[in-house]
Amino acid sequence: MSASEVHQPQTHRPQTLAQKLIAAACGRPAVDEGEIVTCAVDLAMFHDSSGPRRLQPMLEELGASLWDPAKIVLVIDHYVPESDDESRRIVRIARDWAAGQQLPNVYDSVGICHVVVPQHGHIRPGMFCVGGDSHSPTGGAFGAYMFGIGSTEMLGVAVTGQIWVKVPKTLMMRWSGRLAAGVTAKDMMLHMIGRYGMNGGRYQAVEFCGEAVRALPMQERMTLSNMSAELGSQVGLIAPDDTTADYLRQAGVTAELDLARWQSDAGADAEWHAFDAASLAPQVAAPHSPANARDVNHYPDVPLQVAYIGACTGAKLDDLRAAATVLRGRKLAAGMRLMVAPASLQDQQLADQEGVMQVLRDAGADVLATSCGACAGYGGSIPDGATVISTTARNFKGRMGSETAQVYLASPYTVAASAVAGRIADPREFMA
């Protein structure tokens, strides 16, 4: 374990990062696994699907008001662009409610919440946050305790600014070595889910550490933390370091960042699991579960009709760059459709400036809106009966809209290579 992964305070017993974050939120020097404590919430995030249309009537029935509008972030990302009357109704509720509450932090149609919120500097090391979406653990990539809650729990937070939590056991996922070219955090995550299953985290805290994790840029770290939800964990934590600080400074954060404080202590009680990044091959998860993950060479003859590069786990700037690395100078296979829905407007604009989006268009990609899109079945057109390879986090039956589509999950490298081959393909064959 490196010095950047440990910090041994002298004032109390060793604590994991999860314990430190919870202790700070409940105003104590330390907490023990299994304790139930009440924590002050630093940030509550929700979107058009999970937020106002459910919260507004409950708040009105209670005659209650928001505890602190400045600590609430609303992102309109699921039902946009509005394609029917129901979408327009839901989005109108969100916009009207935000205006009525005078919310200072509203992001309308500029990208997916799990990407947009960090890009605007809302999540920082040491914070305790909740989100009205199951992939809210994305915030753990910044050394913050962030997890998803339902609408009733969010009502309690919105009114009181507090929530109870049971102090979890920590599972330490230590990745040694370095990833090979064409292998990504998405492959790391699919490998872990394939090994342990979707309840492998047992609703505990997962912390990712080791040389391979420290080498990841922030957007790749966000993918790891995001998909800790698929592993069954409440949170997916990564201790903050200079990479974290550099990202947040670029996002406009000027406040002091205490990186040394938010590290798991040496000797803290945790369950350790070891992985070798250098030996990891690109992963593919077969329908209808992320747990059906195996090395890409287990799928040599699977023909495809659709490739989808989108979602918070597969269409950030780094993901778009990865896809362009494979697609540059190439065309889609005959009969293949490639859909690209950038995760945020900011990432799309940067990709445009770098020429990345043009590479994707030149290869034959259809560029869709920066929203959750087909990942949650709200946008995009996944044909019935199609075999799809996608960068999304989930491939449950009907998840992308069609009940009869067969959806495989993979990294942007693998999805791009498969779009060129017309079948599931190993991206390393396209990266000489």
Short mmCIF file of C-alpha atoms in Angstrom, two decimals:
data_model
loop_
_atom_site.label_atom_id
_atom_site.label_comp_id
_atom_site.label_asym_id
_atom_site.label_seq_id
_atom_site.Cartn_x
_atom_site.Cartn_y
_atom_site.Cartn_z
CA MET A 1 0.00 0.00 0.00
CA SER A 2 1.40 3.40 -0.94
CA ALA A 3 1.68 6.48 1.23
CA SER A 4 -1.10 8.14 -0.80
CA GLU A 5 -3.51 5.38 0.27
CA VAL A 6 -2.88 5.57 4.00
CA HIS A 7 -2.99 8.30 6.59
CA GLN A 8 -2.62 7.32 10.22
CA PRO A 9 -4.12 9.80 12.68
CA GLN A 10 -3.04 9.58 16.30
CA THR A 11 -6.28 10.73 17.89
CA HIS A 12 -8.50 7.66 17.47
CA ARG A 13 -8.67 4.09 16.27
CA PRO A 14 -7.99 3.38 12.58
CA GLN A 15 -10.89 4.25 10.29
CA THR A 16 -11.69 3.48 6.67
CA LEU A 17 -12.45 6.35 4.33
CA ALA A 18 -16.14 5.44 4.53
CA GLN A 19 -16.05 5.63 8.33
CA LYS A 20 -14.23 8.98 8.25
CA LEU A 21 -16.79 10.50 5.90
CA ILE A 22 -19.72 9.27 7.97
CA ALA A 23 -18.09 10.36 11.24
CA ALA A 24 -17.58 13.87 9.90
CA ALA A 25 -21.20 14.02 8.71
CA CYS A 26 -22.56 12.99 12.10
CA GLY A 27 -20.14 15.19 14.07
CA ARG A 28 -18.10 12.47 15.73
CA PRO A 29 -14.37 11.64 15.72
CA ALA A 30 -15.00 8.02 14.77
CA VAL A 31 -17.76 5.48 14.08
CA ASP A 32 -17.94 1.70 14.28
CA GLU A 33 -19.18 -0.73 11.65
CA GLY A 34 -22.86 -1.51 12.16
CA GLU A 35 -23.69 1.70 14.04
CA ILE A 36 -26.74 3.65 12.89
CA VAL A 37 -26.12 7.39 12.91
CA THR A 38 -27.85 10.53 11.65
CA CYS A 39 -25.80 12.51 9.13
CA ALA A 40 -26.03 16.08 7.88
CA VAL A 41 -26.32 16.20 4.09
CA ASP A 42 -24.03 18.56 2.18
CA LEU A 43 -25.67 18.07 -1.22
CA ALA A 44 -28.90 16.54 -2.53
CA MET A 45 -29.11 15.88 -6.26
CA PHE A 46 -32.11 14.75 -8.26
CA HIS A 47 -33.38 14.90 -11.83
CA ASP A 48 -36.60 15.36 -13.76
CA SER A 49 -37.55 11.70 -13.43
CA SER A 50 -36.87 11.26 -9.73
CA GLY A 51 -37.40 14.77 -8.38
CA PRO A 52 -40.08 17.46 -8.62
CA ARG A 53 -42.89 15.38 -10.05
CA ARG A 54 -42.67 13.15 -6.96
CA LEU A 55 -41.41 15.61 -4.34
CA GLN A 56 -43.74 18.51 -5.09
CA PRO A 57 -47.03 16.82 -4.12
CA MET A 58 -45.51 15.36 -0.94
CA LEU A 59 -44.08 18.72 0.11
CA GLU A 60 -47.42 20.39 -0.52
CA GLU A 61 -49.28 17.76 1.47
CA LEU A 62 -46.94 18.30 4.41
CA GLY A 63 -46.93 22.06 4.02
CA ALA A 64 -43.14 21.81 4.22
CA SER A 65 -40.38 23.86 2.65
CA LEU A 66 -36.85 23.02 1.53
CA TRP A 67 -34.18 23.03 4.24
CA ASP A 68 -31.59 24.76 2.03
CA PRO A 69 -32.17 25.38 -1.69
CA ALA A 70 -28.44 26.18 -2.15
CA LYS A 71 -27.60 22.57 -1.27
CA ILE A 72 -29.96 21.11 -3.87
CA VAL A 73 -28.96 20.46 -7.47
CA LEU A 74 -31.59 19.68 -10.11
CA VAL A 75 -30.56 18.23 -13.47
CA ILE A 76 -33.07 17.86 -16.28
CA ASP A 77 -31.61 14.97 -18.25
CA HIS A 78 -34.00 12.02 -18.53
CA TYR A 79 -37.02 13.24 -20.50
CA VAL A 80 -35.15 15.63 -22.79
CA PRO A 81 -35.39 16.46 -25.55
CA GLU A 82 -39.14 16.14 -25.00
CA SER A 83 -40.58 13.76 -27.60
CA ASP A 84 -44.21 13.40 -26.47
CA ASP A 85 -46.86 14.95 -24.25
CA GLU A 86 -45.86 12.93 -21.18
CA SER A 87 -42.22 14.02 -21.48
CA ARG A 88 -43.28 17.65 -21.91
CA ARG A 89 -45.50 17.39 -18.81
CA ILE A 90 -42.75 15.92 -16.63
CA VAL A 91 -40.13 18.43 -17.77
CA ARG A 92 -42.56 21.33 -17.33
CA ILE A 93 -43.19 20.25 -13.71
CA ALA A 94 -39.45 20.24 -13.05
CA ARG A 95 -38.86 23.64 -14.63
CA ASP A 96 -41.84 25.29 -12.94
CA TRP A 97 -40.96 23.85 -9.53
CA ALA A 98 -37.33 24.93 -9.83
CA ALA A 99 -38.42 28.46 -10.70
CA GLY A 100 -40.93 28.56 -7.85
CA GLN A 101 -38.34 27.35 -5.34
CA GLN A 102 -35.72 29.73 -6.77
CA LEU A 103 -33.18 26.91 -6.95
CA PRO A 104 -29.75 28.36 -7.74
CA ASN A 105 -28.33 25.15 -9.20
CA VAL A 106 -30.39 23.90 -12.14
CA TYR A 107 -28.86 22.27 -15.23
CA ASP A 108 -31.40 21.94 -18.01
CA SER A 109 -30.68 19.76 -21.06
CA VAL A 110 -26.89 20.03 -20.83
CA GLY A 111 -26.08 16.43 -20.01
CA ILE A 112 -26.41 13.55 -17.58
CA CYS A 113 -26.57 14.39 -13.88
CA HIS A 114 -23.66 12.15 -12.83
CA VAL A 115 -21.38 13.96 -15.27
CA VAL A 116 -22.78 17.50 -15.13
CA VAL A 117 -22.74 17.83 -11.33
CA PRO A 118 -18.99 17.08 -10.96
CA GLN A 119 -18.18 19.22 -14.00
CA HIS A 120 -19.59 22.21 -12.14
CA GLY A 121 -17.58 21.52 -8.99
CA HIS A 122 -20.45 20.51 -6.74
CA ILE A 123 -18.80 17.38 -5.29
CA ARG A 124 -15.59 17.67 -3.28
CA PRO A 125 -13.58 15.46 -0.92
CA GLY A 126 -15.12 15.05 2.51
CA MET A 127 -18.71 15.78 1.51
CA PHE A 128 -21.73 13.65 2.44
CA CYS A 129 -24.22 13.60 -0.44
CA VAL A 130 -27.35 11.83 -1.64
CA GLY A 131 -28.86 11.51 -5.09
CA GLY A 132 -32.24 10.55 -6.45
CA ASP A 133 -30.71 8.03 -8.83
CA SER A 134 -29.15 4.61 -8.35
CA HIS A 135 -25.88 5.68 -10.00
CA SER A 136 -25.30 8.50 -7.51
CA PRO A 137 -22.25 6.63 -6.10
CA THR A 138 -20.37 8.36 -8.96
CA GLY A 139 -19.61 11.07 -6.40
CA GLY A 140 -17.38 8.61 -4.53
CA ALA A 141 -14.72 9.12 -7.20
CA PHE A 142 -14.04 12.49 -5.54
CA GLY A 143 -13.61 11.15 -2.01
CA ALA A 144 -17.20 12.01 -1.09
CA TYR A 145 -19.76 9.69 0.49
CA MET A 146 -22.61 9.72 -2.06
CA PHE A 147 -25.37 7.19 -2.57
CA GLY A 148 -28.77 6.84 -4.18
CA ILE A 149 -32.05 7.09 -2.29
CA GLY A 150 -35.74 6.88 -3.16
CA SER A 151 -38.30 9.67 -3.30
CA THR A 152 -39.60 9.19 0.25
CA GLU A 153 -36.08 9.33 1.67
CA MET A 154 -35.35 12.35 -0.51
CA LEU A 155 -38.41 14.05 0.94
CA GLY A 156 -36.92 13.68 4.41
CA VAL A 157 -33.60 15.09 3.23
CA ALA A 158 -35.26 17.97 1.37
CA VAL A 159 -37.11 19.04 4.52
CA THR A 160 -34.58 18.28 7.27
CA GLY A 161 -31.17 18.16 5.57
CA GLN A 162 -30.47 14.91 7.39
CA ILE A 163 -30.58 11.15 6.80
CA TRP A 164 -29.68 8.09 8.84
CA VAL A 165 -27.11 5.59 7.64
CA LYS A 166 -25.77 2.30 8.94
CA VAL A 167 -21.97 2.36 9.01
CA PRO A 168 -20.93 -0.21 6.40
CA LYS A 169 -18.10 -2.68 6.19
CA THR A 170 -15.53 -1.67 3.56
CA LEU A 171 -14.45 -3.96 0.73
CA MET A 172 -11.05 -2.80 -0.57
CA MET A 173 -10.60 -3.54 -4.28
CA ARG A 174 -6.87 -3.17 -4.86
CA TRP A 175 -5.71 -3.11 -8.50
CA SER A 176 -1.99 -3.58 -9.04
CA GLY A 177 -0.13 -2.95 -12.31
CA ARG A 178 -1.34 -0.82 -15.21
CA LEU A 179 -4.08 -1.33 -17.78
CA ALA A 180 -3.00 -2.25 -21.30
CA ALA A 181 -3.96 -0.10 -24.28
CA GLY A 182 -7.61 -0.62 -25.18
CA VAL A 183 -8.57 -1.69 -21.64
CA THR A 184 -10.49 0.69 -19.41
CA ALA A 185 -12.18 1.26 -16.07
CA LYS A 186 -15.35 -0.16 -17.63
CA ASP A 187 -13.49 -3.44 -18.16
CA MET A 188 -12.26 -3.37 -14.57
CA MET A 189 -15.80 -2.92 -13.33
CA LEU A 190 -17.34 -5.58 -15.54
CA HIS A 191 -14.63 -8.00 -14.40
CA MET A 192 -15.43 -7.34 -10.73
CA ILE A 193 -19.17 -7.71 -11.29
CA GLY A 194 -18.57 -10.89 -13.29
CA ARG A 195 -16.50 -12.31 -10.43
CA TYR A 196 -18.68 -11.33 -7.49
CA GLY A 197 -22.14 -10.83 -9.02
CA MET A 198 -24.55 -7.94 -8.70
CA ASN A 199 -24.76 -8.43 -4.95
CA GLY A 200 -21.01 -8.84 -4.58
CA GLY A 201 -20.70 -5.63 -2.59
CA ARG A 202 -23.43 -6.84 -0.25
CA TYR A 203 -24.67 -3.28 0.13
CA GLN A 204 -21.42 -2.34 1.85
CA ALA A 205 -18.87 0.35 1.02
CA VAL A 206 -16.42 -0.44 -1.77
CA GLU A 207 -13.13 1.45 -2.00
CA PHE A 208 -11.00 1.17 -5.14
CA CYS A 209 -7.25 1.53 -4.66
CA GLY A 210 -3.88 0.45 -5.98
CA GLU A 211 -1.50 1.56 -8.71
CA ALA A 212 -3.96 1.02 -11.57
CA VAL A 213 -6.66 3.13 -9.87
CA ARG A 214 -4.25 5.96 -9.07
CA ALA A 215 -3.22 6.00 -12.75
CA LEU A 216 -6.79 6.58 -13.93
CA PRO A 217 -7.97 10.07 -14.95
CA MET A 218 -11.03 11.41 -13.14
CA GLN A 219 -13.59 10.44 -15.75
CA GLU A 220 -12.39 6.83 -15.64
CA ARG A 221 -12.55 6.90 -11.85
CA MET A 222 -16.11 8.15 -12.15
CA THR A 223 -16.99 5.06 -14.19
CA LEU A 224 -15.63 2.81 -11.42
CA SER A 225 -17.57 4.58 -8.69
CA ASN A 226 -20.71 4.81 -10.81
CA MET A 227 -20.91 1.08 -11.42
CA SER A 228 -20.33 0.17 -7.80
CA ALA A 229 -24.14 0.24 -7.85
CA GLU A 230 -24.05 -2.78 -10.18
CA LEU A 231 -21.73 -4.49 -7.71
CA GLY A 232 -24.36 -4.04 -5.02
CA SER A 233 -22.45 -1.52 -2.93
CA GLN A 234 -23.94 1.56 -1.31
CA VAL A 235 -20.91 3.67 -2.26
CA GLY A 236 -17.84 3.34 -4.48
CA LEU A 237 -15.02 5.39 -2.98
CA ILE A 238 -11.65 6.50 -4.31
CA ALA A 239 -9.34 8.44 -2.01
CA PRO A 240 -8.65 11.92 -3.42
CA ASP A 241 -5.22 12.91 -4.72
CA ASP A 242 -3.61 15.46 -7.01
CA THR A 243 -5.64 14.11 -9.97
CA THR A 244 -8.80 14.89 -8.01
CA ALA A 245 -7.59 18.37 -7.10
CA ASP A 246 -6.56 19.20 -10.68
CA TYR A 247 -9.99 18.21 -11.99
CA LEU A 248 -11.80 20.27 -9.37
CA ARG A 249 -9.63 23.34 -9.97
CA GLN A 250 -10.50 23.13 -13.67
CA ALA A 251 -14.17 22.85 -12.62
CA GLY A 252 -13.83 26.17 -10.81
CA VAL A 253 -13.41 24.97 -7.23
CA THR A 254 -11.29 27.47 -5.27
CA ALA A 255 -11.92 26.18 -1.73
CA GLU A 256 -9.12 24.46 0.14
CA LEU A 257 -9.03 20.69 -0.45
CA ASP A 258 -7.81 18.57 2.47
CA LEU A 259 -6.61 15.56 0.48
CA ALA A 260 -4.55 14.03 3.31
CA ARG A 261 -7.52 13.76 5.66
CA TRP A 262 -9.70 11.67 3.37
CA GLN A 263 -7.62 8.49 3.19
CA SER A 264 -8.25 5.11 4.81
CA ASP A 265 -6.00 4.59 7.81
CA ALA A 266 -3.40 1.84 7.90
CA GLY A 267 -4.82 -0.98 9.98
CA ALA A 268 -8.47 -0.02 9.46
CA ASP A 269 -10.76 -3.04 9.39
CA ALA A 270 -11.60 -3.94 5.79
CA GLU A 271 -11.99 -6.95 3.53
CA TRP A 272 -9.30 -6.98 0.84
CA HIS A 273 -9.53 -8.24 -2.76
CA ALA A 274 -6.62 -8.21 -5.21
CA PHE A 275 -6.65 -7.76 -9.00
CA ASP A 276 -3.97 -7.51 -11.69
CA ALA A 277 -4.71 -4.72 -14.16
CA ALA A 278 -1.91 -5.73 -16.52
CA SER A 279 -3.48 -9.11 -17.23
CA LEU A 280 -7.01 -7.81 -17.72
CA ALA A 281 -8.56 -8.32 -21.17
CA PRO A 282 -11.45 -6.27 -22.58
CA GLN A 283 -14.69 -7.48 -21.04
CA VAL A 284 -18.14 -8.06 -22.50
CA ALA A 285 -21.31 -8.76 -20.47
CA ALA A 286 -23.94 -10.87 -22.23
CA PRO A 287 -27.70 -10.32 -21.89
CA HIS A 288 -29.38 -9.71 -19.54
CA SER A 289 -27.03 -8.81 -16.67
CA PRO A 290 -23.72 -7.00 -16.11
CA ALA A 291 -22.75 -10.07 -14.09
CA ASN A 292 -22.57 -12.09 -17.33
CA ALA A 293 -19.13 -10.61 -18.00
CA ARG A 294 -16.31 -12.58 -19.62
CA ASP A 295 -13.25 -11.85 -21.72
CA VAL A 296 -14.09 -10.53 -25.18
CA ASN A 297 -12.65 -13.63 -26.87
CA HIS A 298 -15.53 -15.67 -25.46
CA TYR A 299 -17.82 -13.97 -28.02
CA PRO A 300 -16.11 -14.58 -31.40
CA ASP A 301 -19.18 -15.02 -33.61
CA VAL A 302 -21.90 -12.72 -32.26
CA PRO A 303 -23.31 -10.60 -35.11
CA LEU A 304 -24.58 -7.12 -34.26
CA GLN A 305 -26.99 -4.61 -35.75
CA VAL A 306 -26.62 -1.67 -33.35
CA ALA A 307 -23.76 -0.11 -31.39
CA TYR A 308 -24.51 2.53 -28.74
CA ILE A 309 -21.95 4.90 -27.21
CA GLY A 310 -23.80 6.79 -24.53
CA ALA A 311 -24.60 7.08 -20.82
CA CYS A 312 -22.64 8.24 -17.78
CA THR A 313 -20.41 5.15 -18.02
CA GLY A 314 -19.58 5.38 -21.71
CA ALA A 315 -19.85 8.77 -23.40
CA LYS A 316 -17.73 11.19 -21.40
CA LEU A 317 -14.89 12.98 -23.18
CA ASP A 318 -12.39 10.20 -22.42
CA ASP A 319 -14.88 7.64 -23.76
CA LEU A 320 -15.45 9.59 -26.97
CA ARG A 321 -11.69 9.85 -27.43
CA ALA A 322 -11.35 6.09 -26.96
CA ALA A 323 -13.99 5.37 -29.59
CA ALA A 324 -12.32 7.79 -32.02
CA THR A 325 -8.99 5.99 -31.56
CA VAL A 326 -10.58 2.88 -33.07
CA LEU A 327 -12.85 4.57 -35.62
CA ARG A 328 -10.35 7.01 -37.12
CA GLY A 329 -10.10 6.28 -40.85
CA ARG A 330 -12.62 3.42 -40.66
CA LYS A 331 -16.27 2.90 -41.58
CA LEU A 332 -19.09 0.99 -39.95
CA ALA A 333 -19.76 -2.55 -41.13
CA ALA A 334 -22.53 -2.91 -43.71
CA GLY A 335 -25.95 -2.75 -42.08
CA MET A 336 -24.53 -1.52 -38.77
CA ARG A 337 -25.93 1.49 -36.94
CA LEU A 338 -23.77 3.42 -34.46
CA MET A 339 -25.50 5.89 -32.14
CA VAL A 340 -23.46 8.34 -30.06
CA ALA A 341 -25.10 10.34 -27.26
CA PRO A 342 -22.39 12.42 -25.51
CA ALA A 343 -22.71 12.48 -21.74
CA SER A 344 -22.64 16.27 -21.49
CA LEU A 345 -22.70 19.33 -23.70
CA GLN A 346 -19.33 20.34 -22.29
CA ASP A 347 -17.78 17.01 -23.26
CA GLN A 348 -19.33 17.18 -26.71
CA GLN A 349 -18.00 20.68 -27.29
CA LEU A 350 -14.49 19.68 -26.20
CA ALA A 351 -14.69 16.59 -28.41
CA ASP A 352 -15.74 18.81 -31.29
CA GLN A 353 -12.78 21.14 -30.70
CA GLU A 354 -10.39 18.18 -30.73
CA GLY A 355 -11.88 16.74 -33.92
CA VAL A 356 -13.12 13.66 -32.06
CA MET A 357 -16.77 14.16 -32.98
CA GLN A 358 -15.85 14.56 -36.64
CA VAL A 359 -14.02 11.23 -36.56
CA LEU A 360 -17.17 9.59 -35.20
CA ARG A 361 -19.38 11.24 -37.81
CA ASP A 362 -16.97 10.35 -40.63
CA ALA A 363 -17.17 6.71 -39.56
CA GLY A 364 -20.95 6.85 -39.91
CA ALA A 365 -22.18 7.59 -36.39
CA ASP A 366 -25.54 9.23 -35.70
CA VAL A 367 -25.01 11.86 -32.98
CA LEU A 368 -27.91 12.14 -30.54
CA ALA A 369 -28.77 14.59 -27.78
CA THR A 370 -26.70 14.91 -24.61
CA SER A 371 -29.11 13.15 -22.27
CA CYS A 372 -29.70 9.79 -20.62
CA GLY A 373 -31.27 8.70 -23.89
CA ALA A 374 -31.55 5.02 -24.71
CA CYS A 375 -29.66 3.99 -21.57
CA ALA A 376 -32.91 4.26 -19.62
CA GLY A 377 -35.20 3.63 -22.56
CA TYR A 378 -36.26 7.27 -22.89
CA GLY A 379 -34.51 8.21 -26.11
CA GLY A 380 -32.85 6.74 -29.15
CA SER A 381 -34.27 3.93 -31.18
CA ILE A 382 -33.24 0.40 -30.27
CA PRO A 383 -35.09 -1.81 -32.78
CA ASP A 384 -37.07 -4.79 -31.54
CA GLY A 385 -35.11 -7.99 -31.89
CA ALA A 386 -31.80 -6.21 -32.49
CA THR A 387 -28.53 -7.43 -31.06
CA VAL A 388 -26.85 -4.41 -29.47
CA ILE A 389 -23.46 -3.67 -27.98
CA SER A 390 -23.55 -0.71 -25.62
CA THR A 391 -21.40 1.36 -23.26
CA THR A 392 -24.27 1.68 -20.78
CA ALA A 393 -24.09 0.36 -17.20
CA ARG A 394 -26.99 -2.07 -17.44
CA ASN A 395 -28.37 -4.53 -19.94
CA PHE A 396 -31.48 -5.75 -18.15
CA LYS A 397 -34.27 -6.98 -20.37
CA GLY A 398 -36.19 -3.95 -21.67
CA ARG A 399 -33.77 -1.49 -20.06
CA MET A 400 -33.04 0.24 -23.38
CA GLY A 401 -36.68 0.29 -24.42
CA SER A 402 -37.13 -2.87 -26.47
CA GLU A 403 -38.17 -6.02 -24.60
CA THR A 404 -36.78 -8.21 -27.37
CA ALA A 405 -33.40 -6.55 -27.91
CA GLN A 406 -30.33 -8.51 -26.84
CA VAL A 407 -27.90 -6.05 -25.23
CA TYR A 408 -24.21 -6.70 -24.58
CA LEU A 409 -22.16 -4.31 -22.43
CA ALA A 410 -18.59 -3.24 -23.17
CA SER A 411 -16.16 -0.32 -23.12
CA PRO A 412 -16.14 2.44 -25.77
CA TYR A 413 -13.07 0.82 -27.37
CA THR A 414 -14.87 -2.52 -27.71
CA VAL A 415 -18.14 -0.98 -28.88
CA ALA A 416 -16.32 1.03 -31.57
CA ALA A 417 -14.33 -2.02 -32.74
CA SER A 418 -17.52 -4.08 -32.87
CA ALA A 419 -19.27 -1.40 -34.91
CA VAL A 420 -16.51 -1.67 -37.50
CA ALA A 421 -16.46 -5.47 -37.49
CA GLY A 422 -20.23 -5.98 -37.42
CA ARG A 423 -19.72 -8.49 -34.63
CA ILE A 424 -18.31 -8.44 -31.10
CA ALA A 425 -14.61 -7.68 -31.61
CA ASP A 426 -11.46 -7.22 -29.56
CA PRO A 427 -10.41 -3.54 -29.82
CA ARG A 428 -6.75 -4.46 -29.46
CA GLU A 429 -6.90 -5.86 -33.00
CA PHE A 430 -7.67 -2.32 -34.22
CA MET A 431 -4.95 -0.59 -32.20
CA ALA A 432 -1.69 -1.69 -33.77
#
